[in-house]
């Protein structure tokens, strides 16, 4: 994808921030299954954000 839609980029940034906040919240409460799920989704959306914003 050479020219990503600006809305998709900002939506992905918001989702990364949201999963990071949830990850910190679940870490503080020691809810390990949700920590794992949040970490996986945070990594997935960060990879997607990298794919949307990298230059070729």
mmCIF file of C-alpha atoms in Angstrom:
data_model
loop_
_atom_site.group_PDB
_atom_site.id
_atom_site.type_symbol
_atom_site.label_atom_id
_atom_site.label_comp_id
_atom_site.label_asym_id
_atom_site.label_seq_id
_atom_site.Cartn_x
_atom_site.Cartn_y
_atom_site.Cartn_z
ATOM 1 C CA UNK A 1 0.000 0.000 0.000
ATOM 2 C CA UNK A 2 1.803 3.122 -1.197
ATOM 3 C CA UNK A 3 -0.528 5.867 -0.013
ATOM 4 C CA UNK A 4 -2.520 4.849 3.081
ATOM 5 C CA UNK A 5 -5.679 6.645 4.035
ATOM 6 C CA UNK A 6 -5.049 9.136 6.844
ATOM 7 C CA UNK A 7 -8.047 7.854 8.768
ATOM 8 C CA UNK A 8 -6.635 4.296 8.761
ATOM 9 C CA UNK A 9 -3.312 5.534 10.118
ATOM 10 C CA UNK A 10 -4.905 7.510 12.955
ATOM 11 C CA UNK A 11 -7.303 4.669 13.751
ATOM 12 C CA UNK A 12 -4.374 2.282 14.015
ATOM 13 C CA UNK A 13 -2.499 4.733 16.250
ATOM 14 C CA UNK A 14 -5.557 5.009 18.499
ATOM 15 C CA UNK A 15 -5.875 1.223 18.673
ATOM 16 C CA UNK A 16 -2.179 0.873 19.580
ATOM 17 C CA UNK A 17 -2.590 3.424 22.348
ATOM 18 C CA UNK A 18 -5.754 1.750 23.611
ATOM 19 C CA UNK A 19 -4.172 -1.706 23.767
ATOM 20 C CA UNK A 20 -1.114 -0.244 25.510
ATOM 21 C CA UNK A 21 -3.346 1.351 28.159
ATOM 22 C CA UNK A 22 -5.248 -1.898 28.643
ATOM 23 C CA UNK A 23 -1.984 -3.826 28.850
ATOM 24 C CA UNK A 24 -0.752 -1.563 31.658
ATOM 25 C CA UNK A 25 -4.100 -1.821 33.445
ATOM 26 C CA UNK A 26 -4.136 -5.617 33.267
ATOM 27 C CA UNK A 27 -0.490 -5.809 34.362
ATOM 28 C CA UNK A 28 -1.280 -3.777 37.458
ATOM 29 C CA UNK A 29 -4.201 -6.060 38.286
ATOM 30 C CA UNK A 30 -2.127 -9.197 37.468
ATOM 31 C CA UNK A 31 -4.807 -10.553 35.141
ATOM 32 C CA UNK A 32 -2.393 -12.699 33.118
ATOM 33 C CA UNK A 33 -4.691 -14.085 30.392
ATOM 34 C CA UNK A 34 -5.792 -10.571 29.443
ATOM 35 C CA UNK A 35 -2.186 -9.349 29.627
ATOM 36 C CA UNK A 36 -1.216 -11.938 27.016
ATOM 37 C CA UNK A 37 -4.141 -11.070 24.750
ATOM 38 C CA UNK A 38 -3.471 -7.335 25.057
ATOM 39 C CA UNK A 39 0.233 -7.790 24.328
ATOM 40 C CA UNK A 40 -0.477 -9.878 21.226
ATOM 41 C CA UNK A 41 -2.974 -7.340 19.882
ATOM 42 C CA UNK A 42 -0.647 -4.423 20.696
ATOM 43 C CA UNK A 43 2.176 -6.071 18.763
ATOM 44 C CA UNK A 44 -0.146 -6.872 15.851
ATOM 45 C CA UNK A 45 -1.393 -3.295 15.551
ATOM 46 C CA UNK A 46 2.124 -1.866 15.904
ATOM 47 C CA UNK A 47 3.270 -4.109 13.047
ATOM 48 C CA UNK A 48 0.272 -2.965 11.014
ATOM 49 C CA UNK A 49 1.109 0.676 11.789
ATOM 50 C CA UNK A 50 4.690 0.095 10.690
ATOM 51 C CA UNK A 51 3.417 -1.433 7.463
ATOM 52 C CA UNK A 52 1.126 1.541 6.831
ATOM 53 C CA UNK A 53 3.784 4.188 7.450
ATOM 54 C CA UNK A 54 6.989 2.712 6.038
ATOM 55 C CA UNK A 55 8.461 4.228 2.927
ATOM 56 C CA UNK A 56 9.604 2.068 0.052
#
